XYZ file of C-alpha atoms in Angstrom:
645
model
C -0.002 -0.020 0.026
C 1.024 3.693 -0.615
C 2.593 5.353 2.614
C -0.100 7.805 4.135
C 1.492 10.093 6.556
C -1.760 11.295 8.009
C -2.142 7.615 9.206
C 0.876 8.244 11.149
C -0.314 11.333 12.715
C -3.670 9.622 13.683
C -1.630 7.177 15.464
C 0.065 9.945 17.604
C -3.477 11.336 18.156
C -4.341 8.017 19.390
C -1.480 7.248 21.808
C -0.961 10.537 23.509
C -4.313 10.910 25.133
C -4.124 7.428 26.376
C -0.913 8.338 28.143
C -2.425 11.446 29.656
C -5.443 9.747 30.442
C -3.474 6.765 32.404
C -1.185 9.680 33.889
C -4.535 11.155 35.603
C -4.821 14.454 33.963
C -8.739 15.140 34.472
C -9.000 17.018 31.014
C -8.261 14.017 29.162
C -11.234 12.100 30.697
C -11.986 10.311 27.723
C -8.331 9.706 26.420
C -8.980 5.790 26.532
C -10.723 6.388 23.444
C -7.381 6.484 21.581
C -7.284 2.522 21.930
C -10.533 2.343 20.109
C -8.678 4.319 17.245
C -5.859 2.326 17.291
C -8.154 -0.881 16.915
C -9.643 0.789 13.583
C -6.341 1.649 12.225
C -5.071 -1.851 12.901
C -8.177 -3.246 11.272
C -7.376 -1.095 8.387
C -3.823 -1.644 7.870
C -3.681 -5.504 8.255
C -6.698 -5.800 5.954
C -5.186 -3.767 3.178
C -1.954 -5.714 3.513
C -3.550 -8.972 3.383
C -5.942 -8.147 0.581
C -2.971 -6.689 -1.486
C -1.186 -10.040 -0.988
C -4.068 -11.934 -2.314
C -4.635 -9.772 -5.208
C -1.072 -10.511 -6.241
C -1.613 -14.132 -5.262
C 1.389 -14.051 -2.647
C -0.481 -14.367 0.743
C 1.066 -16.467 3.301
C -0.242 -17.405 6.681
C 3.235 -17.976 7.925
C 4.489 -14.727 6.550
C 1.510 -13.023 8.047
C 2.326 -14.256 11.692
C 6.316 -13.679 11.221
C 5.201 -9.934 10.420
C 3.218 -9.977 13.692
C 6.139 -11.331 15.683
C 8.490 -9.118 14.609
C 6.100 -6.095 14.992
C 4.841 -6.956 18.381
C 7.407 -9.276 20.469
C 10.506 -7.601 20.558
C 9.371 -4.483 22.212
C 7.002 -6.627 24.357
C 9.738 -8.647 25.682
C 11.674 -5.774 26.469
C 9.085 -3.799 28.241
C 7.951 -6.971 30.523
C 11.688 -7.757 31.362
C 12.159 -4.289 32.338
C 9.073 -4.514 34.796
C 10.470 -7.670 36.440
C 13.396 -6.192 38.735
C 10.795 -3.281 40.057
C 8.132 -5.999 40.816
C 10.996 -8.077 42.497
C 11.867 -5.555 44.816
C 8.819 -3.305 45.333
C 5.925 -5.477 45.191
C 4.184 -7.343 48.087
C 3.687 -11.253 47.816
C 0.186 -10.587 46.767
C 0.834 -8.005 44.182
C 3.656 -10.249 42.866
C 1.459 -13.313 42.556
C -1.115 -11.187 40.625
C 1.990 -9.852 38.226
C 3.128 -13.316 37.574
C -0.306 -14.179 36.623
C -0.571 -11.341 34.431
C 2.927 -12.239 32.663
C 1.633 -15.593 31.905
C -1.644 -13.931 30.379
C 0.332 -11.696 28.411
C 2.250 -14.456 26.585
C -0.563 -16.628 26.348
C -2.377 -13.386 24.755
C -5.289 -13.966 27.229
C -4.657 -11.034 29.129
C -8.049 -9.409 28.198
C -9.545 -12.422 30.075
C -7.436 -12.304 32.801
C -7.821 -8.544 33.774
C -11.688 -9.098 33.160
C -11.700 -11.817 35.795
C -9.235 -9.969 38.001
C -11.655 -6.655 38.006
C -13.644 -7.774 40.784
C -14.042 -6.067 44.563
C -10.946 -7.134 45.728
C -8.656 -6.783 42.966
C -5.829 -4.180 42.921
C -6.785 -0.843 41.308
C -6.217 -0.591 37.667
C -3.702 1.887 37.807
C -1.444 -0.178 39.787
C -1.557 -3.060 37.443
C 1.814 -2.544 35.200
C 0.734 -4.934 32.407
C -3.254 -4.035 32.299
C -2.708 -2.358 28.932
C -1.835 -5.542 27.304
C -5.605 -6.532 27.272
C -5.673 -4.595 23.930
C -3.017 -6.745 22.510
C -4.641 -9.742 23.364
C -7.902 -8.613 21.554
C -5.873 -7.814 18.470
C -4.041 -11.194 18.572
C -7.269 -13.267 19.202
C -8.926 -11.258 16.212
C -5.958 -12.019 13.975
C -5.684 -15.509 14.910
C -8.882 -16.194 12.594
C -9.444 -12.972 10.538
C -6.720 -13.813 8.019
C -8.095 -17.277 7.258
C -11.820 -15.491 7.246
C -10.534 -13.298 4.306
C -8.926 -16.058 2.455
C -12.196 -18.156 2.481
C -14.101 -15.060 1.389
C -11.675 -14.239 -1.303
C -11.496 -17.891 -2.424
C -15.302 -18.167 -2.556
C -15.449 -14.889 -4.781
C -16.484 -12.530 -2.007
C -13.959 -9.811 -3.120
C -13.051 -8.220 -0.887
C -15.838 -9.435 1.313
C -17.405 -6.223 2.727
C -20.760 -7.531 3.271
C -20.143 -10.391 5.430
C -17.256 -8.340 7.475
C -20.086 -5.802 7.700
C -22.476 -8.492 9.085
C -20.146 -9.699 11.839
C -19.377 -6.151 12.804
C -23.017 -5.227 13.140
C -23.357 -8.217 15.256
C -20.495 -7.468 17.376
C -21.504 -3.638 17.961
C -25.170 -4.898 19.070
C -23.707 -7.246 21.390
C -21.447 -4.731 23.023
C -24.298 -2.367 23.543
C -26.457 -4.969 25.083
C -23.404 -6.136 27.252
C -22.458 -2.863 28.660
C -25.734 -2.871 30.669
C -25.767 -6.498 31.715
C -22.021 -6.805 32.219
C -19.716 -3.768 31.858
C -16.513 -5.005 33.045
C -16.517 -8.318 30.920
C -17.834 -6.283 28.127
C -14.868 -3.751 28.320
C -12.155 -6.561 28.020
C -14.290 -9.165 25.970
C -12.993 -9.574 22.505
C -16.491 -10.304 21.082
C -17.366 -6.498 22.056
C -14.323 -5.215 20.263
C -13.989 -6.894 17.049
C -16.370 -4.415 15.427
C -14.001 -1.787 15.878
C -11.242 -3.345 14.036
C -14.027 -4.716 11.388
C -14.996 -1.116 10.772
C -11.126 -0.751 9.938
C -11.508 -3.598 7.655
C -14.714 -2.342 5.701
C -12.640 1.118 5.406
C -9.607 -1.170 3.825
C -12.049 -3.023 1.557
C -13.767 0.301 0.402
C -10.174 1.749 -0.420
C -9.316 -1.665 -2.089
C -12.140 -2.041 -4.286
C -13.204 1.686 -5.380
C -11.748 4.469 -3.270
C -13.701 7.531 -3.249
C -12.517 10.920 -3.897
C -11.178 12.690 -0.832
C -13.505 15.005 1.053
C -12.169 17.532 3.401
C -15.413 18.215 5.088
C -15.981 14.349 6.160
C -12.188 14.144 7.265
C -12.388 17.100 9.282
C -15.834 15.959 10.921
C -13.924 12.588 11.529
C -11.064 14.309 13.521
C -13.675 16.527 15.508
C -15.537 13.415 16.473
C -12.130 11.798 17.880
C -11.452 15.089 19.738
C -14.924 15.396 21.053
C -14.763 11.878 22.657
C -11.241 12.431 24.140
C -12.617 15.452 26.308
C -16.462 14.896 26.437
C -16.096 10.957 27.445
C -15.622 9.880 30.915
C -15.289 6.835 32.910
C -19.147 6.599 33.183
C -19.504 6.562 29.600
C -20.723 2.851 28.709
C -18.129 1.367 26.769
C -17.717 -0.132 24.044
C -21.534 0.676 23.194
C -23.356 2.850 20.773
C -21.194 5.849 22.179
C -17.844 4.034 20.847
C -19.190 4.750 17.517
C -18.222 8.315 17.771
C -14.338 7.834 17.717
C -14.602 4.657 15.716
C -16.464 6.160 12.730
C -14.375 9.343 13.165
C -11.386 7.208 12.374
C -12.699 5.451 9.594
C -13.730 8.878 7.695
C -10.160 10.155 8.154
C -8.698 6.756 6.785
C -11.515 6.799 3.954
C -11.683 10.495 3.032
C -8.477 12.280 3.938
C -5.195 12.351 2.044
C -2.053 14.453 2.017
C -4.124 17.323 0.003
C -7.067 17.746 2.607
C -6.597 20.016 5.552
C -7.129 17.179 7.929
C -4.199 15.124 6.239
C -2.024 18.176 6.288
C -2.700 18.841 10.073
C -2.047 15.136 10.907
C 1.055 14.861 8.652
C 3.002 17.639 10.719
C 6.368 16.249 11.594
C 5.841 16.203 15.488
C 2.783 13.733 15.026
C 4.383 11.734 12.554
C 7.460 11.289 14.795
C 5.317 10.434 17.603
C 3.534 7.674 15.391
C 7.082 5.893 14.984
C 7.252 5.415 18.533
C 3.548 5.127 19.200
C 3.556 1.382 19.958
C 6.778 1.514 22.346
C 5.087 4.423 23.903
C 1.910 2.352 24.560
C 3.931 -0.465 25.965
C 5.948 1.731 28.508
C 3.697 4.434 29.712
C 1.515 2.174 31.936
C 4.479 -0.028 33.904
C 6.077 3.335 34.590
C 2.976 4.949 35.972
C 1.992 1.645 37.837
C 5.136 1.359 39.703
C 5.361 5.061 40.574
C 1.925 4.593 42.090
C 3.084 1.265 43.887
C 6.298 2.881 45.479
C 4.443 6.106 46.595
C 2.250 5.745 49.773
C 0.095 8.662 48.521
C -0.670 9.577 44.914
C 1.987 11.020 42.998
C 1.947 14.725 41.889
C 0.783 15.506 38.392
C 4.143 17.005 38.013
C 5.906 13.632 38.732
C 3.318 12.173 36.371
C 4.004 14.644 33.712
C 7.743 13.688 34.042
C 7.157 10.071 34.008
C 4.813 10.811 30.661
C 7.921 12.224 29.011
C 9.981 9.327 30.260
C 7.965 6.871 28.591
C 8.327 8.764 25.139
C 12.115 8.746 25.843
C 12.264 5.158 26.431
C 9.986 4.648 23.638
C 12.329 6.129 21.032
C 15.104 4.111 22.665
C 13.180 0.795 22.222
C 12.129 1.581 18.672
C 15.454 2.411 17.642
C 17.449 -0.242 19.266
C 14.824 -3.066 19.747
C 11.907 -2.622 17.326
C 13.834 -1.402 14.113
C 16.541 -4.053 14.066
C 14.259 -6.979 14.638
C 12.046 -5.740 11.963
C 14.626 -6.195 9.342
C 14.997 -9.269 7.481
C 18.274 -8.755 5.659
C 20.343 -7.040 8.334
C 18.714 -7.580 11.609
C 19.562 -10.224 13.989
C 16.751 -12.381 12.928
C 16.950 -13.095 9.313
C 14.933 -16.057 8.510
C 11.332 -17.040 9.431
C 12.624 -19.848 11.280
C 14.930 -17.813 13.384
C 11.972 -15.298 14.256
C 9.482 -18.393 15.364
C 12.237 -20.019 17.257
C 13.509 -16.971 19.308
C 9.638 -15.654 19.894
C 8.931 -19.276 21.364
C 11.966 -19.457 23.654
C 11.230 -15.777 24.829
C 7.667 -16.675 25.614
C 8.727 -19.921 27.406
C 10.976 -18.005 29.549
C 8.204 -15.326 30.635
C 5.775 -18.229 30.968
C 7.941 -20.128 33.456
C 8.646 -17.059 35.349
C 4.858 -16.486 35.569
C 4.209 -19.979 36.651
C 6.927 -19.693 39.427
C 5.494 -16.521 40.685
C 2.089 -17.801 40.691
C 2.872 -21.236 42.236
C 5.147 -19.696 44.925
C 2.314 -17.143 45.852
C 4.380 -14.228 45.188
C 7.783 -15.497 45.804
C 7.643 -14.228 49.472
C 11.188 -15.499 50.102
C 12.671 -12.693 48.055
C 11.668 -10.215 51.039
C 13.284 -9.952 54.233
C 11.956 -12.835 56.569
C 10.415 -9.947 58.997
C 8.721 -8.466 56.190
C 7.470 -11.836 54.522
C 6.152 -12.472 58.001
C 4.640 -9.023 58.336
C 2.567 -9.680 55.291
C 1.459 -13.186 56.021
C 0.177 -12.325 59.576
C -1.679 -9.152 58.480
C -3.800 -10.635 55.946
C -7.453 -11.173 56.522
C -9.563 -14.373 55.827
C -11.897 -13.948 52.834
C -12.773 -17.584 52.881
C -16.304 -17.250 53.977
C -17.086 -13.849 51.912
C -19.109 -14.649 48.993
C -19.031 -12.352 45.930
C -20.990 -12.408 42.788
C -19.085 -15.304 40.959
C -19.678 -17.369 43.642
C -23.559 -17.659 43.203
C -25.633 -17.852 46.252
C -24.831 -19.818 49.338
C -27.182 -22.132 51.104
C -27.815 -21.627 54.987
C -27.092 -22.977 57.345
C -23.791 -23.101 55.670
C -21.544 -25.576 57.752
C -18.207 -23.962 56.534
C -19.056 -20.575 57.940
C -20.531 -21.412 61.407
C -17.868 -20.837 64.331
C -18.312 -22.459 67.603
C -20.907 -24.735 66.469
C -23.350 -26.454 69.047
C -23.086 -23.710 71.736
C -26.201 -22.638 73.300
C -26.516 -19.103 72.347
C -26.370 -18.115 68.533
C -25.446 -15.073 66.906
C -25.133 -13.792 62.995
C -22.494 -11.298 61.866
C -24.539 -9.956 58.656
C -22.826 -7.315 56.236
C -20.242 -6.976 53.540
C -16.351 -7.412 53.489
C -16.068 -5.500 56.378
C -18.114 -7.915 58.380
C -15.968 -10.529 56.806
C -12.721 -9.357 58.106
C -14.168 -9.159 61.759
C -16.152 -12.372 61.896
C -13.006 -14.639 62.839
C -12.125 -12.534 65.942
C -15.395 -12.162 67.116
C -15.960 -15.684 66.902
C -12.825 -16.333 69.091
C -13.763 -13.774 71.626
C -17.147 -15.127 72.350
C -16.183 -18.838 72.202
C -15.481 -19.133 75.976
C -19.040 -17.708 76.586
C -20.698 -20.673 74.629
C -21.931 -18.363 71.498
C -22.204 -20.056 68.094
C -21.456 -17.513 65.355
C -23.002 -17.490 61.788
C -21.024 -15.593 59.216
C -23.531 -14.146 56.394
C -21.428 -11.841 54.244
C -21.364 -10.657 50.636
C -18.995 -8.430 49.069
C -19.862 -4.829 48.343
C -23.626 -5.403 49.355
C -25.320 -3.286 52.116
C -27.228 -5.398 54.891
C -30.409 -3.632 54.600
C -33.520 -5.186 52.932
C -35.293 -2.770 50.450
C -32.232 -0.606 49.484
C -29.446 -1.180 47.296
C -26.582 0.718 45.516
C -28.003 2.907 42.550
C -26.012 3.113 39.331
C -24.047 0.003 39.921
C -24.580 -2.807 37.609
C -25.099 -6.290 38.331
C -26.996 -5.560 42.010
C -29.676 -8.793 41.389
C -27.402 -10.915 43.175
C -26.880 -8.751 46.063
C -30.549 -7.925 46.545
C -31.163 -11.803 46.215
C -28.332 -12.474 48.951
C -29.888 -9.625 51.367
C -33.463 -11.146 50.946
C -32.311 -14.788 51.513
C -30.044 -14.133 54.301
C -32.843 -11.691 56.219
C -35.326 -14.571 55.981
C -32.738 -17.117 57.310
C -31.984 -14.739 60.302
C -35.820 -14.497 60.813
C -36.386 -18.029 61.028
C -33.118 -19.507 62.309
C -33.638 -18.554 66.047
C -30.612 -16.030 66.539
C -30.258 -14.538 69.966
C -28.540 -11.214 68.327
C -27.468 -10.225 64.928
C -24.392 -7.570 64.421
C -24.820 -5.497 61.411
C -21.576 -4.040 59.955
C -20.811 -2.776 56.623
C -18.523 -0.018 54.765
C -21.553 2.373 54.917
C -19.921 5.397 53.274
C -19.644 3.267 50.098
C -23.421 3.245 50.029
C -24.474 6.584 51.959
C -22.072 9.206 51.336
C -23.389 9.971 47.821
C -26.973 11.801 47.812
C -28.170 9.475 45.082
C -26.650 6.143 45.856
C -29.646 4.477 46.938
C -32.559 2.865 45.202
C -35.284 3.244 45.442
C -34.499 6.969 45.689
C -37.456 9.437 46.755
C -37.574 12.909 47.680
C -35.781 12.556 50.835
C -32.674 9.882 50.936
C -32.333 10.413 54.473
C -35.978 9.682 55.486
C -35.833 6.729 52.839
C -32.875 4.888 54.799
C -34.147 5.673 58.140
C -37.776 4.041 57.316
C -36.308 1.242 55.437
C -33.546 0.343 57.968
C -36.113 0.405 60.582
C -38.599 -1.773 58.858
C -35.702 -4.005 57.825
C -34.720 -4.576 61.498
C -38.306 -4.800 62.744
C -38.906 -7.764 60.226
C -35.616 -9.565 61.748
C -37.248 -9.717 64.993
C -33.956 -10.049 66.775
C -31.686 -7.719 69.092
C -29.461 -5.954 66.746
C -25.984 -4.454 67.208
C -25.138 -2.072 64.777
C -21.228 -1.028 63.935
C -20.875 2.442 62.800
C -18.128 3.580 60.226
C -14.672 3.229 61.152
C -11.605 5.275 59.593
C -10.215 4.216 56.130
C -7.247 5.001 54.181
C -6.714 6.417 50.764
C -4.012 3.827 50.108
C -3.052 0.304 50.928
C -1.899 0.410 54.595
C -0.187 -3.067 54.725
C 1.942 -2.050 51.399
C 3.029 1.306 52.721
C 4.125 -0.237 55.950
C 5.786 -3.202 54.208
C 7.715 -0.853 52.015
C 9.026 0.948 55.279
C 9.986 -2.381 56.654
C 12.038 -3.116 53.917
C 14.879 -0.562 55.230
C 13.629 0.012 58.738
C 12.586 -2.461 61.460
C 9.659 -0.100 62.562
C 6.272 0.211 61.353
C 5.443 3.779 60.024
C 2.990 5.814 61.861
C -0.041 5.964 59.387
C -3.483 7.567 59.785
C -5.649 10.483 59.174
C -6.920 13.544 61.302
C -10.148 13.297 63.034
C -11.330 16.103 60.994
C -10.723 14.265 57.646
C -12.648 11.436 59.111
C -15.425 13.323 59.959
C -15.226 15.163 56.524
C -15.431 11.891 54.832
C -18.321 10.633 56.647
C -20.500 13.910 57.010
C -23.443 12.331 55.370
C -22.840 8.752 56.663
C -22.836 9.672 60.364
C -26.126 11.427 61.097
C -27.746 8.813 58.755
C -26.517 5.920 60.684
C -27.300 7.674 64.134
C -31.057 8.497 63.068
C -31.676 5.361 61.607
C -30.247 3.295 64.762
C -32.276 5.763 67.269
C -35.472 5.258 65.037
C -35.149 1.659 65.146
C -34.062 1.369 68.518
C -30.865 -0.892 68.074
C -27.329 -1.070 69.945
C -24.656 0.730 68.638
C -20.782 0.611 68.939
C -18.999 3.417 67.557
C -15.668 2.375 66.331
C -14.301 6.128 66.007
C -13.645 5.898 69.833
C -11.611 2.582 69.179
C -9.165 4.182 66.761
C -9.427 8.028 66.972
C -7.835 10.085 69.752
C -6.832 6.853 71.657
C -3.416 6.473 70.353
C -2.611 9.867 69.191
C -4.458 13.155 69.862
C -6.403 14.569 66.940
C -5.739 11.346 64.766
C -7.432 8.482 63.475
C -4.647 5.815 63.456
C -3.861 2.753 60.896
C -1.035 1.591 63.150
C 0.481 1.637 66.444
C 4.012 0.275 67.547
C 4.510 -2.698 65.701
C 1.016 -3.156 64.761
C -1.405 -2.263 61.693
C -4.959 -2.181 61.987
C -5.994 -2.371 58.285
C -5.001 -4.836 55.909
C -5.614 -2.737 52.896
C -7.370 0.277 52.658
C -10.600 -0.279 54.424
C -10.534 -3.984 55.510
C -9.294 -4.877 59.177
C -6.290 -6.683 59.604
C -6.455 -9.611 62.473
C -4.872 -7.012 64.797
C -7.365 -4.281 64.019
C -10.409 -6.937 64.172
C -9.218 -8.087 67.533
C -9.714 -4.494 68.850
C -13.083 -4.008 67.429
C -14.056 -7.699 68.800
C -13.343 -6.585 72.020
C -15.514 -3.631 72.163
C -18.306 -5.960 70.263
C -18.030 -8.396 72.890
C -18.688 -5.850 75.677
C -21.756 -5.010 73.832
C -22.949 -8.417 73.452
C -22.232 -9.221 77.092
C -25.054 -6.599 77.982
C -27.316 -7.645 75.419
C -27.100 -11.703 75.965
C -25.918 -11.544 79.598
C -22.627 -12.825 78.902
C -19.909 -12.849 81.714
C -16.994 -10.756 81.566
C -14.066 -11.673 79.616
C -11.043 -12.982 81.562
């Protein structure tokens, strides 16, 4: 195909917003659409190459995959190899385990599936995953595993170039993505079936250009560029994606590919030397930026400054140039490069992938290679994890009760239930231990990110049906099982801080919550102990402490001011207080346990050699023991238990 500088510039328009979006610059709130622009360009270029080879009778599937290997793997090997030493030194065992799994997925070209399945409630923040951006490479490689064969089949059957059938598949994929965006948005984002229509739009554009290219139209090309720019600045993380919204940047890209050339205004704009230069390093820049940003966020306890993120964005451009110059270019050369034959390309690719897969298996099977850390640090992580074995999540389905696995002190004369979300789950083992000596059986009824109030659920959160089902079924079980008391605990700010966070929402959310909470409690017919909100962090407490322990034997002092805690819970506190008073239930303020107790004016996450949170919000075993002691005092009053020895 003839060289088109405007396509090079379009690649720059795609990669720069992605980098700035991942760097956290809010003005580029829709910068992620750059990936969709890449998909269209990729579909266009690959289809053009295949169709031209078919026309000339020289198409070879082995040659096609040799080109892909030369294009994709050398820079990918380099970037992942560069990640390993930073992961080795800075990552916790849990993080290293996840990183190892992502390396495995990357070189099996299944990282889109992996990151979809790793995007649940307890997954690390996406911006702390060094290889999460490889999901788009996986989508492309899965697409190109079969698409060349489809084109070859259509060509041999006389459907040249096959525009109709490609269009049918593209429409089917688009409709699926629109449907899935409302049913399972996380799966939809990563799923190849929801994305292939974008590559196929590029393929359709290529078919048009190969068969009968239309005359350049400056107005249509300019409209296409405006559509891309509009999406970059107008879309945000709340925009359903991919969906019909994705048509804007995708069709905008197609308009440029079909109607722009070097003589149009859009073509001249996209052919500026700066943009063309960025294009040359666009693939490497895409590979480098996310690991650099992720490791900066992993290393820093607090969020890196925007100035630092800008500097790191520039660093990714610099590293991209170096890897383009010294890695990409040499390995693409078939005559003067280090890999001259197809056999050598496939052999080197196989060896490189095998080495990374071996590392991934080792890191995964060893649970994050904890022996790379000093003994005191490895022990610190191991002893401060909380038990998730009885916490149900959406992927687990619905539990049946009584659930023998989640009953503590079975057969004791008194019986209580711990009902709530993952905060309740992190507390249950400690509560079960402190009540054991007084003959109390404990049932754990916990479901991740699910508020234990019958009749209300989180608004604007997809997939709430399993949560609603859990609340209804567990509520019915508590009613019928003859409990002596129930402890209700949750991460209340998650559900109550936003004015529109509850459904059904009426004119007064405050009255709504109070009334429905009272009704839910009254229907239980069991004495209730309601635990109020506890202080939480904006960073992973165990990771922050662990990084300090690497070079210091003392756990750092971590926490927030009481004022900040009050600011974060300014809506939740009065809601819970009024609901508890209206429903006439016992309460426990966890503020009194961690605020103003260890340090004046501070709510602490650590004290001495102890930490009280395992992550941002869930209790460590030590923190849970503190809460359990206070819970016991309340239960002793409610159930006439003897004082703890």
